[in-house]
PDB file of C-alpha atoms and ligand atoms in Angstrom:
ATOM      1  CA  UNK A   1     -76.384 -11.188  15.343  1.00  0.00           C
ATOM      2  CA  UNK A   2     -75.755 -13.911  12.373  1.00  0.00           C
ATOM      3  CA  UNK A   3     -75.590 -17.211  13.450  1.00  0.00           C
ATOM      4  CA  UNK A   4     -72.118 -18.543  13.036  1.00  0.00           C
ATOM      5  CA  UNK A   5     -72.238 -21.198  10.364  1.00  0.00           C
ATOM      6  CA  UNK A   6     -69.357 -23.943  11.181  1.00  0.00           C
ATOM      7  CA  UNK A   7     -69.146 -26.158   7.751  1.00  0.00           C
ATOM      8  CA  UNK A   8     -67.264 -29.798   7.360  1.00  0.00           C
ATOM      9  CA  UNK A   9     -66.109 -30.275   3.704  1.00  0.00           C
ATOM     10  CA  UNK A  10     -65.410 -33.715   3.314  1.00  0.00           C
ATOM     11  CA  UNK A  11     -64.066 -33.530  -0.255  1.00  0.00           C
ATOM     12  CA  UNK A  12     -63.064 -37.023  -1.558  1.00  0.00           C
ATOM     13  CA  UNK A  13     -62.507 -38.806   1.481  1.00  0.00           C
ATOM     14  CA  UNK A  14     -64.838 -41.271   3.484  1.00  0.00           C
ATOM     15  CA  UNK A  15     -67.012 -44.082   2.195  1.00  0.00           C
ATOM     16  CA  UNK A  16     -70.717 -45.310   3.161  1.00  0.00           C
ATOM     17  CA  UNK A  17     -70.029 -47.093   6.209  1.00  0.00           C
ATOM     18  CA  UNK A  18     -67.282 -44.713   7.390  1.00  0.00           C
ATOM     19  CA  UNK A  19     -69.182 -41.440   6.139  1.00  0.00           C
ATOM     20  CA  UNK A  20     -71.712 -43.227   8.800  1.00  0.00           C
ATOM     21  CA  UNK A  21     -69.471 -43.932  11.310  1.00  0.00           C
ATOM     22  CA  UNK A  22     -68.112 -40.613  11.632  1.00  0.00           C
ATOM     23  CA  UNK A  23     -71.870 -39.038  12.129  1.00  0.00           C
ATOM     24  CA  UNK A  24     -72.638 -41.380  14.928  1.00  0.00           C
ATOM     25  CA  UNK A  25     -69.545 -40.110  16.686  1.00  0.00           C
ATOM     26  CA  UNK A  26     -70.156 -36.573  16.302  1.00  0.00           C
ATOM     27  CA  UNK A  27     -74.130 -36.872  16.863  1.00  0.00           C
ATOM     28  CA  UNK A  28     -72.517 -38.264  20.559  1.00  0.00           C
ATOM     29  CA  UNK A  29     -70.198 -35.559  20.737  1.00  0.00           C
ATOM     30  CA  UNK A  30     -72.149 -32.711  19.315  1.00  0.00           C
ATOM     31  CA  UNK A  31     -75.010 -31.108  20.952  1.00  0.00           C
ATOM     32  CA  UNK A  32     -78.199 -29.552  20.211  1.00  0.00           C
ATOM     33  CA  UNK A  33     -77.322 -25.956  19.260  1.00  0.00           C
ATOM     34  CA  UNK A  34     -79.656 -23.509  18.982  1.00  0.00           C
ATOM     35  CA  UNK A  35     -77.397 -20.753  17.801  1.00  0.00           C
ATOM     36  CA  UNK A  36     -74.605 -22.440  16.065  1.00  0.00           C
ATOM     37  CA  UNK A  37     -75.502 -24.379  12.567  1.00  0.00           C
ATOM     38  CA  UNK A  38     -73.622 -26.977  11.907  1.00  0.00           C
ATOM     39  CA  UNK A  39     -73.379 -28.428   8.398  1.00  0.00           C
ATOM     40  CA  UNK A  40     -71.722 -31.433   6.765  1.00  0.00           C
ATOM     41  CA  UNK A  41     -70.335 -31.805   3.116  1.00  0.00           C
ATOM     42  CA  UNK A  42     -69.618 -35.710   2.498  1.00  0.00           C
ATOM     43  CA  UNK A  43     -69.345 -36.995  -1.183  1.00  0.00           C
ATOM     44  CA  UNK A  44     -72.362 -36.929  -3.558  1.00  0.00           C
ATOM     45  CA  UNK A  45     -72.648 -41.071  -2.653  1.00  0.00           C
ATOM     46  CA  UNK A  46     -73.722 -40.400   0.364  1.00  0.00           C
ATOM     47  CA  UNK A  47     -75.803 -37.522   0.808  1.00  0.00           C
ATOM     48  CA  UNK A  48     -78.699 -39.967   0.263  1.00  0.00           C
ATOM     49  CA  UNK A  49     -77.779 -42.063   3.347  1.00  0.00           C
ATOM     50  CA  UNK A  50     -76.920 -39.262   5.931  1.00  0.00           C
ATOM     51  CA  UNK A  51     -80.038 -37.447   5.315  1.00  0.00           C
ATOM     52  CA  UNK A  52     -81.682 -40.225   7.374  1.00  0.00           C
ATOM     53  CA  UNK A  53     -79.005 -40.960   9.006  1.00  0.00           C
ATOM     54  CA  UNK A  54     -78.626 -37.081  11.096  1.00  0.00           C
ATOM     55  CA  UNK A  55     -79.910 -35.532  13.880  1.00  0.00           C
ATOM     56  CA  UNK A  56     -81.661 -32.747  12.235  1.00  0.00           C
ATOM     57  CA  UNK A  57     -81.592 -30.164  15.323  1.00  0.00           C
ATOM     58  CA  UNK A  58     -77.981 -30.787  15.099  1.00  0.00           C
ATOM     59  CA  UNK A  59     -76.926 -30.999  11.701  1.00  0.00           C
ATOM     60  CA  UNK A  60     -77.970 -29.719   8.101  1.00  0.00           C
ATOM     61  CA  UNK A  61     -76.073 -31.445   4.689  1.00  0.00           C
ATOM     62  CA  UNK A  62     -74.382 -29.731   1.722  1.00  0.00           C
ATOM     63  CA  UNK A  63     -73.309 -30.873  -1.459  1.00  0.00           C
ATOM     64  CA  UNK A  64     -69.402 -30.031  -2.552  1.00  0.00           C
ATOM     65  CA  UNK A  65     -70.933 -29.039  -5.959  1.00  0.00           C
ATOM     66  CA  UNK A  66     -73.289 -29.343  -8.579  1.00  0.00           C
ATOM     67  CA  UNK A  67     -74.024 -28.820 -12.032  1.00  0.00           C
ATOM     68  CA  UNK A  68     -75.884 -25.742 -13.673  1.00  0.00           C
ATOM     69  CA  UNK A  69     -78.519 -27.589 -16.228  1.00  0.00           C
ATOM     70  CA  UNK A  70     -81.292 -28.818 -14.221  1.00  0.00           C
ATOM     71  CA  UNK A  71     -81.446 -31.709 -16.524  1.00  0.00           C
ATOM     72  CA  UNK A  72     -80.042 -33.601 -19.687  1.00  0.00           C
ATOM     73  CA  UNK A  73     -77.337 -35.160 -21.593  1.00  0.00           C
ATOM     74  CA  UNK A  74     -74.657 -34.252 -18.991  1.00  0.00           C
ATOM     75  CA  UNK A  75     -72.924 -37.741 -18.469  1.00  0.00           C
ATOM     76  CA  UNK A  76     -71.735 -37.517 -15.047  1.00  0.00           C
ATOM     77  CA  UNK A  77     -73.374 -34.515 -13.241  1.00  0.00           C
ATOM     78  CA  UNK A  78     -75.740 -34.119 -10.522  1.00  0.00           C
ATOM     79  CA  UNK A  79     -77.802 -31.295 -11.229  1.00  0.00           C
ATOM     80  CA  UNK A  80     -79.321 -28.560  -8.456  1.00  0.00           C
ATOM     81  CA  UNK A  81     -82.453 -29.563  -8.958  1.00  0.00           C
ATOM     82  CA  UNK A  82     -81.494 -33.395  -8.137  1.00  0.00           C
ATOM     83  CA  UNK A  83     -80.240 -31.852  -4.929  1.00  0.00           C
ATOM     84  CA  UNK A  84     -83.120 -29.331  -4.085  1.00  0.00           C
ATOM     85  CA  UNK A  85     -84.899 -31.626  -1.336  1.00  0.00           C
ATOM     86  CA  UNK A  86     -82.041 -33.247   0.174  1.00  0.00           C
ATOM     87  CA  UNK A  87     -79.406 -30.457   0.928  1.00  0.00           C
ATOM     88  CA  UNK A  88     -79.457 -26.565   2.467  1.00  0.00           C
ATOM     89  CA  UNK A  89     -76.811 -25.598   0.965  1.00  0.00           C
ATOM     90  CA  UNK A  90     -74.325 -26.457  -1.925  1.00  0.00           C
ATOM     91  CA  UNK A  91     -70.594 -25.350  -1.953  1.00  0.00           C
ATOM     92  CA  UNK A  92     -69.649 -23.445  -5.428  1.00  0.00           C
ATOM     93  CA  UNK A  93     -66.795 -22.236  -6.159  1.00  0.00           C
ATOM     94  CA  UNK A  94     -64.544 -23.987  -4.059  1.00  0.00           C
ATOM     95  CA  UNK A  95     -60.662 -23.326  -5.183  1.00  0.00           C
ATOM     96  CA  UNK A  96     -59.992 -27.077  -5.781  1.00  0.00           C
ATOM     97  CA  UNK A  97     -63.206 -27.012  -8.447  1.00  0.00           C
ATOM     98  CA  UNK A  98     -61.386 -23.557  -9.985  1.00  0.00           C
ATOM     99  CA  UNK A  99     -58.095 -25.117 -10.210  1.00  0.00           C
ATOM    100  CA  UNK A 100     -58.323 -28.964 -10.756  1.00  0.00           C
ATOM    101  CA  UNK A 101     -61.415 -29.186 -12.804  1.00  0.00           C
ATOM    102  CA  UNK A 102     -60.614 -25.454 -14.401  1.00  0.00           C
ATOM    103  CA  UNK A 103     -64.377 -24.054 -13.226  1.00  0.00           C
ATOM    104  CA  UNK A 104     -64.370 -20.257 -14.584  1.00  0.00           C
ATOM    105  CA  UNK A 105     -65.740 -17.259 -13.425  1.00  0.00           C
ATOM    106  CA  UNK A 106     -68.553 -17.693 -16.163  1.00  0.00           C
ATOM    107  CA  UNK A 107     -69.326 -21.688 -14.933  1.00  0.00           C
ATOM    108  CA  UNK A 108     -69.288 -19.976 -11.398  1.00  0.00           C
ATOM    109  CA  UNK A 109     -71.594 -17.768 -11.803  1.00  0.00           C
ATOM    110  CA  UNK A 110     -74.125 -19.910 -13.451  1.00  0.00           C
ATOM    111  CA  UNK A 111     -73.909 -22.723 -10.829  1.00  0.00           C
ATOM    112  CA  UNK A 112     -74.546 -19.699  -7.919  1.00  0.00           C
ATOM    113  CA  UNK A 113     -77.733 -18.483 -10.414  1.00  0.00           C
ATOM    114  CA  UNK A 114     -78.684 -22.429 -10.274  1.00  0.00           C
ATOM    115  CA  UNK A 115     -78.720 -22.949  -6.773  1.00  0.00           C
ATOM    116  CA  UNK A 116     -80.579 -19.790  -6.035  1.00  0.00           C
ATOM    117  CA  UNK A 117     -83.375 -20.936  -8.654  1.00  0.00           C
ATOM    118  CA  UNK A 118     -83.127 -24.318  -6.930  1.00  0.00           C
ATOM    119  CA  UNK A 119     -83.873 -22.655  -3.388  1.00  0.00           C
ATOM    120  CA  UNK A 120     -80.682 -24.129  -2.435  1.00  0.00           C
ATOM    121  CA  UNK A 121     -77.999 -21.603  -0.169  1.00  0.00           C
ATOM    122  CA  UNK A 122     -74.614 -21.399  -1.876  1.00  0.00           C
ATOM    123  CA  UNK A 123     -71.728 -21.487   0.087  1.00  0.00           C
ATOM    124  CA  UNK A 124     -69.403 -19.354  -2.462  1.00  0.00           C
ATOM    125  CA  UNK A 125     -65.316 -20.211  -2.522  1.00  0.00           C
ATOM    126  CA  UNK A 126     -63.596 -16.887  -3.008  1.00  0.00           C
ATOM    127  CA  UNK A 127     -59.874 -16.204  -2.724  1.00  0.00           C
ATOM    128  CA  UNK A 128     -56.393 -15.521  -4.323  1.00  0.00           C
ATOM    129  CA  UNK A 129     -53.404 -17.916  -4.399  1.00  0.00           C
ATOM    130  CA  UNK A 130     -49.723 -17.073  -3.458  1.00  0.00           C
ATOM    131  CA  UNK A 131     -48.682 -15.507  -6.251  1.00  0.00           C
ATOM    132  CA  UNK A 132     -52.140 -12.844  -6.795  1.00  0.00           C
ATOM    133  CA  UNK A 133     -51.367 -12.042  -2.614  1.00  0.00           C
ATOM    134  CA  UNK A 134     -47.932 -11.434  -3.160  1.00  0.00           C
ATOM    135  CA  UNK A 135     -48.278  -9.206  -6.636  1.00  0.00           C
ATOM    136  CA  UNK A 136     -50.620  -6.994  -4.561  1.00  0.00           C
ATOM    137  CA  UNK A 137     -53.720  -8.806  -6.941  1.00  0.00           C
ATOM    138  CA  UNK A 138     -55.817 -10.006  -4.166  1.00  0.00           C
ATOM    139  CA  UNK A 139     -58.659  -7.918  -3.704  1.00  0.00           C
ATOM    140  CA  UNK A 140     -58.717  -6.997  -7.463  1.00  0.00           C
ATOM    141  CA  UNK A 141     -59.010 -11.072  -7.832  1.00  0.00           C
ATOM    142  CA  UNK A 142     -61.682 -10.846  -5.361  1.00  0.00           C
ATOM    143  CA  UNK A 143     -63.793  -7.902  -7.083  1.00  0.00           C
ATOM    144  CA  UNK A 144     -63.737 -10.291 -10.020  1.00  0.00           C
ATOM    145  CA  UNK A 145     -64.843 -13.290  -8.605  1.00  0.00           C
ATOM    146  CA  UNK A 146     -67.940 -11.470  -6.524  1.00  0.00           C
ATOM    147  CA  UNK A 147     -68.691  -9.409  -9.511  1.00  0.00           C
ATOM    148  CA  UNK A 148     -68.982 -12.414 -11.957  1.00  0.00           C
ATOM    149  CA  UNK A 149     -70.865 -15.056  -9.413  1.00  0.00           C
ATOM    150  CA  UNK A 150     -73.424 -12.253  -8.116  1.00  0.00           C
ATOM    151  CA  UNK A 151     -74.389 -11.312 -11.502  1.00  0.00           C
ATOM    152  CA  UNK A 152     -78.174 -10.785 -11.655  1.00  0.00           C
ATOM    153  CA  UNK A 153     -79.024 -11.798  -8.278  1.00  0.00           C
ATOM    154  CA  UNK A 154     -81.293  -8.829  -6.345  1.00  0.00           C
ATOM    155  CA  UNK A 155     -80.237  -7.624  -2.825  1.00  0.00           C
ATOM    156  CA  UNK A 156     -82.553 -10.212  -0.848  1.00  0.00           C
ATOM    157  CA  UNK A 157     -80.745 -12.993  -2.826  1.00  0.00           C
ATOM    158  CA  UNK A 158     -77.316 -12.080  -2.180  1.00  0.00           C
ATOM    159  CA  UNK A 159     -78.269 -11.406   1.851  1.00  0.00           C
ATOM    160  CA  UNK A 160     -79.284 -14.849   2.435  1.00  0.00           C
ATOM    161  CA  UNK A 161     -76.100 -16.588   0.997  1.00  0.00           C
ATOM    162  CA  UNK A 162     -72.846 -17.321   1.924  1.00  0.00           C
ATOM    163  CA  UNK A 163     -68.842 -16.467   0.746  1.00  0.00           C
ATOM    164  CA  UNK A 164     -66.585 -18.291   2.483  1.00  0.00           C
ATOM    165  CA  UNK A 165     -62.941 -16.194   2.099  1.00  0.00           C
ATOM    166  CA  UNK A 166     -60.565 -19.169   1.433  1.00  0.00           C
ATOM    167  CA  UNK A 167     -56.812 -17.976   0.466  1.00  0.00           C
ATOM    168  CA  UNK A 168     -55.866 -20.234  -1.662  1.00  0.00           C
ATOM    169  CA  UNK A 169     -52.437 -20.610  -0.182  1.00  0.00           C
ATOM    170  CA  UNK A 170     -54.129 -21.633   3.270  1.00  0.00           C
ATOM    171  CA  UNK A 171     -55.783 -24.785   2.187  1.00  0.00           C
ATOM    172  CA  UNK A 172     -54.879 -28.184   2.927  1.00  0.00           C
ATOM    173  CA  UNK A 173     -51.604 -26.546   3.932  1.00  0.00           C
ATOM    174  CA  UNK A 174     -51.371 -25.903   7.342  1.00  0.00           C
ATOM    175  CA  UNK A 175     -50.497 -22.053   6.374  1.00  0.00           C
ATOM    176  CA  UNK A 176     -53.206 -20.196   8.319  1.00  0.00           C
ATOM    177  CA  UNK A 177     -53.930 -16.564   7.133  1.00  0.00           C
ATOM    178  CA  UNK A 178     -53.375 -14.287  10.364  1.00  0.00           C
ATOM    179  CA  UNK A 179     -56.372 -12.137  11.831  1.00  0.00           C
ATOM    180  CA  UNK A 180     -55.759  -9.060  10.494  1.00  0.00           C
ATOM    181  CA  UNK A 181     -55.347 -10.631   6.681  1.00  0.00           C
ATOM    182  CA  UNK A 182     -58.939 -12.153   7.483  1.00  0.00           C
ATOM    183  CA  UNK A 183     -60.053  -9.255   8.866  1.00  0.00           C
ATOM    184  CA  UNK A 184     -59.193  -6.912   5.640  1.00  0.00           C
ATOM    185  CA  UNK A 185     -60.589  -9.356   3.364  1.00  0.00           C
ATOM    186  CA  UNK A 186     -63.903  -9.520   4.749  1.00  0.00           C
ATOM    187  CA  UNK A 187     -64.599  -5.400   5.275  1.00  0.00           C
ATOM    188  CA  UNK A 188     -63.515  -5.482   1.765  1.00  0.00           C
ATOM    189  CA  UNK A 189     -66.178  -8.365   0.491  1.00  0.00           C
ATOM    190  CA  UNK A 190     -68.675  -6.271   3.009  1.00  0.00           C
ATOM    191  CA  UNK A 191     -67.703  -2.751   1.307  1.00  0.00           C
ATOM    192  CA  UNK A 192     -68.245  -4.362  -2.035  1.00  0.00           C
ATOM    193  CA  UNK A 193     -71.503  -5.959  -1.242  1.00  0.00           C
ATOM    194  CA  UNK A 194     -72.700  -3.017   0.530  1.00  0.00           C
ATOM    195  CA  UNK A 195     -71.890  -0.806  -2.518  1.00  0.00           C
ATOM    196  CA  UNK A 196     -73.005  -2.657  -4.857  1.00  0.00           C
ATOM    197  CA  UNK A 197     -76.404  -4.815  -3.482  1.00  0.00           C
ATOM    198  CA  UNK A 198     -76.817  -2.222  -0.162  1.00  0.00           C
ATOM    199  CA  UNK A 199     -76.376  -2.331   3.244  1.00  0.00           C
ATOM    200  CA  UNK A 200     -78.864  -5.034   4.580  1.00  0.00           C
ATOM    201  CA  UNK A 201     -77.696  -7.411   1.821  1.00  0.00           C
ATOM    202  CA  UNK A 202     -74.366  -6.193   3.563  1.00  0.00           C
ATOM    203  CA  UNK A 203     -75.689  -7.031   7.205  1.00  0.00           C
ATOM    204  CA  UNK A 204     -77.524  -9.906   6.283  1.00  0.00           C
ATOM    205  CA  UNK A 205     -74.530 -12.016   4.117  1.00  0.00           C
ATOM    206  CA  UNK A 206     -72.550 -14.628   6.326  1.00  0.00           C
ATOM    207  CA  UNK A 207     -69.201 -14.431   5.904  1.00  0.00           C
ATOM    208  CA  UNK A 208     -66.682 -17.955   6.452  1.00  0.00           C
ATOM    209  CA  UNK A 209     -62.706 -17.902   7.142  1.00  0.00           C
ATOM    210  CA  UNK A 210     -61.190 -21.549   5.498  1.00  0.00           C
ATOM    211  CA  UNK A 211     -58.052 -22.610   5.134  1.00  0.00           C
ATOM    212  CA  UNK A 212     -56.276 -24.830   8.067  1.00  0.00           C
ATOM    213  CA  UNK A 213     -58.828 -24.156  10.548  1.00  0.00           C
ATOM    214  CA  UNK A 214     -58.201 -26.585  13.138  1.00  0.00           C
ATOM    215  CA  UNK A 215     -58.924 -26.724  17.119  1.00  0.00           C
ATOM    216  CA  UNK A 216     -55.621 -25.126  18.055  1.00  0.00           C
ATOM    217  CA  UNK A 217     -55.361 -22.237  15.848  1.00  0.00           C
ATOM    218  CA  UNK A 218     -59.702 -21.380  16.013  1.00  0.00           C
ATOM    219  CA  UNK A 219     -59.437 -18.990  19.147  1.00  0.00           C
ATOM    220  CA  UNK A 220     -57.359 -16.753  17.133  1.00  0.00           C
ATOM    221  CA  UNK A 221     -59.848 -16.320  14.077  1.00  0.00           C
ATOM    222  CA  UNK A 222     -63.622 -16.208  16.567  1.00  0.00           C
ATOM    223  CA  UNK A 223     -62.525 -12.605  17.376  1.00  0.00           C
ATOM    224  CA  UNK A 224     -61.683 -11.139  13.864  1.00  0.00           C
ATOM    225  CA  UNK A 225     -64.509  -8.982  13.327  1.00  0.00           C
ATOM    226  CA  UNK A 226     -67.089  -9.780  10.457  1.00  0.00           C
ATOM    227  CA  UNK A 227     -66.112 -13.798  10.597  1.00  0.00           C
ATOM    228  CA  UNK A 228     -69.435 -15.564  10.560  1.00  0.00           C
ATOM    229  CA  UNK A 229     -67.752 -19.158  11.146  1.00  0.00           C
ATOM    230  CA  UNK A 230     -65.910 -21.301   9.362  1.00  0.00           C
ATOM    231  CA  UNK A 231     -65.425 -23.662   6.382  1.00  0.00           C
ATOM    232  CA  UNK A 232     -63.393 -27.099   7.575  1.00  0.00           C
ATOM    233  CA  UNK A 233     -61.718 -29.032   5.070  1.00  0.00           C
ATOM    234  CA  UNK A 234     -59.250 -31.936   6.876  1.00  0.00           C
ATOM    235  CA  UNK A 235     -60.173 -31.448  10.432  1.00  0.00           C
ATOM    236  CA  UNK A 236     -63.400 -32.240   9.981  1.00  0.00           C
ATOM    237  CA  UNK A 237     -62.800 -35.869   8.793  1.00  0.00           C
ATOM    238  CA  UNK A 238     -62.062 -36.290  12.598  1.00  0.00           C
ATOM    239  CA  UNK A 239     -64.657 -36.295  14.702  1.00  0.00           C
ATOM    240  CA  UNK A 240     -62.982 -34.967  18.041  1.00  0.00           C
ATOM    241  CA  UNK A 241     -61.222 -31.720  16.235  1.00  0.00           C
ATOM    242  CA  UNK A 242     -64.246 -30.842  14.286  1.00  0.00           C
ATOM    243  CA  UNK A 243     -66.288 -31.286  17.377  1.00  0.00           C
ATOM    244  CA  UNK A 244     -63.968 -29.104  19.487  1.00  0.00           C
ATOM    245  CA  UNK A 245     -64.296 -26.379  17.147  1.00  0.00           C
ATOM    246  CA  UNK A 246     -67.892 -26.625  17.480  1.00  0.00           C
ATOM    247  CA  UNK A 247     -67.423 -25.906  20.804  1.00  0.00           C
ATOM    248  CA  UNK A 248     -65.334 -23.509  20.883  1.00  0.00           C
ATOM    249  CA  UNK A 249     -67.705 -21.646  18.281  1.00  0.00           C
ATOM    250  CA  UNK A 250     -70.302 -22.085  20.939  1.00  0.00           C
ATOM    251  CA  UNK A 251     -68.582 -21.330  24.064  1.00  0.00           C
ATOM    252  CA  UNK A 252     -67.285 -17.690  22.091  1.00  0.00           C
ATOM    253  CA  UNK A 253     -70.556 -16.757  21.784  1.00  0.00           C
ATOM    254  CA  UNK A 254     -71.869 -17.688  25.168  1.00  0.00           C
ATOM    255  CA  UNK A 255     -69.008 -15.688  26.470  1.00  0.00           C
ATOM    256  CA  UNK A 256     -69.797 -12.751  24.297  1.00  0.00           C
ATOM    257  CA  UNK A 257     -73.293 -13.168  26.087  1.00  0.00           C
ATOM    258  CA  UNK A 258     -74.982 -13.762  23.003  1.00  0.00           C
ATOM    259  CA  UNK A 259     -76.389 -17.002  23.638  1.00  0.00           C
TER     260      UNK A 259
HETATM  261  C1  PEP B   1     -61.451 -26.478   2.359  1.00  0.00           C
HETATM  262  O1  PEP B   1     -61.436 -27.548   1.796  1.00  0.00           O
HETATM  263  O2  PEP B   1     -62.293 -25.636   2.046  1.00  0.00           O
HETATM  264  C2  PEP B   1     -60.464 -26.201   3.408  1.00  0.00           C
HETATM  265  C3  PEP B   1     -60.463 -25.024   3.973  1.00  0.00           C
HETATM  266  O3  PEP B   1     -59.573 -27.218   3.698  1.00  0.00           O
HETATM  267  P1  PEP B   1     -58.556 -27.247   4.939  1.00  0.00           P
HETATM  268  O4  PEP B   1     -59.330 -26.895   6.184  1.00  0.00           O
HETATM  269  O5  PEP B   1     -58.046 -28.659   4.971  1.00  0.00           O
HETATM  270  O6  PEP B   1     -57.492 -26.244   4.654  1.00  0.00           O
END
């Protein structure tokens, strides 16, 4: 069984003091978890900060990005290697980095090839917007994006990672994909893994569902089969909805009897 992975990204939103505020609420609200990992994404600022700052039985910290280079003129960046001692994992890919600060496949697949050297876990954005689902694109879309970002990495590599399946359409929007979308999305990003890096890569490789994942609507998405967890964008900037889904991540798995 592969530990569900519940992720909060905190994009551009919270300073210091209320990047700290909300971790002090949800180390009182969140327990110690054995088999549920619970990770936070706040801004670059204050990855620094938190990482004293958290209960480390409860919580492990990502970065939202990061650049390729491990060092130079790069005015601006934050390289992988910066990151290597303070973060698990770094999220790459995501479809706000695609679309708003034009990231392509090629950019992609060097920052996944960076994190891996860096011994950092990427958290890999894939998914189509409205107009590649309804021109019958999306899993060609998807076959691109996996093909370019795995490029080079062996079968062990590609089994410890993660792809979070984010329709584009579903974020920040409120429009949740249903089930059996998720569901055919994720055998297909199995299938292609399997074919292509083999079936423990296959077994091993956590798979995410984001895009409006919220308290009310999780129950419907813990059953699809293959969904590993889950990758939170607004609802965890609150500490009692991302909480709740915690829980309810939990409390699925305890009744499944695998806890
Ligand atoms: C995200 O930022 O990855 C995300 C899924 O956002 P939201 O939950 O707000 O749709």
């Amino acid at each position: 069984m592969r530990k569900i992975l519940v992720v909060g990204n905190w994009k551009m939103h919270l300073n210091t003091s209320q990047a700290s505020l909300l971790v002090h609420r949800l180390q009182e609200r969140i327990a110690i978890r054995r088999d549920v990992e619970v990770v936070l994404a706040p801004s670059m600022l204050v990855l620094q900060p938190l990482s004293v700052q958290i209960d480390r039985r409860k919580f492990r910290l990502a970065a939202q990005n990061a650049y390729f280079r491990d060092e130079g003129a790069f005015t601006g960046e934050v390289s992988f290697t910066m990151l290597r001692d303070l973060v698990h994992y770094v999220i790459v890919g995501h479809s706000e980095r695609r679309h708003i600060f034009s990231e392509d496949l090629d950019m992609i697949r060097d920052k996944v090839a960076a994190s891996v050297r860096n011994e950092i876990t990427p958290i890999l954005c894939v998914g189509e917007t409205k107009r590649e689902r309804s021109d019958g694109e999306t899993k060609q879309v998807l076959h691109d994006q996996l093909m370019t970002a795995l490029h080079n990495l062996t079968s062990r590599e590609v089994g410890q990672m993660v792809i979070a399946y984010e329709p584009v359409w579903a974020i920040g929007t409120g429009d949740v994909a249903k089930p059996d979308q998720i569901e055919e999305i994720i055998d297909y990003i199995r299938g292609y893994i399997r074919d292509v890096f083999g079936p423990k890569a296959s077994k091993e490789l956590r798979i995410l569902y984001g895009g409006s994942v919220t308290p009310e609507v999780i129950h419907g998405f813990l059953d699809v089969p293959g969904v590993d967890g889950f990758l939170v964008g607004g609802a965890s900037l609150n500490y009692y909805s991302f909480a709740n889904i915690v829980d309810a991540a939990y409390k699925w798995q305890r009744e499944k009897g695998e806890v």
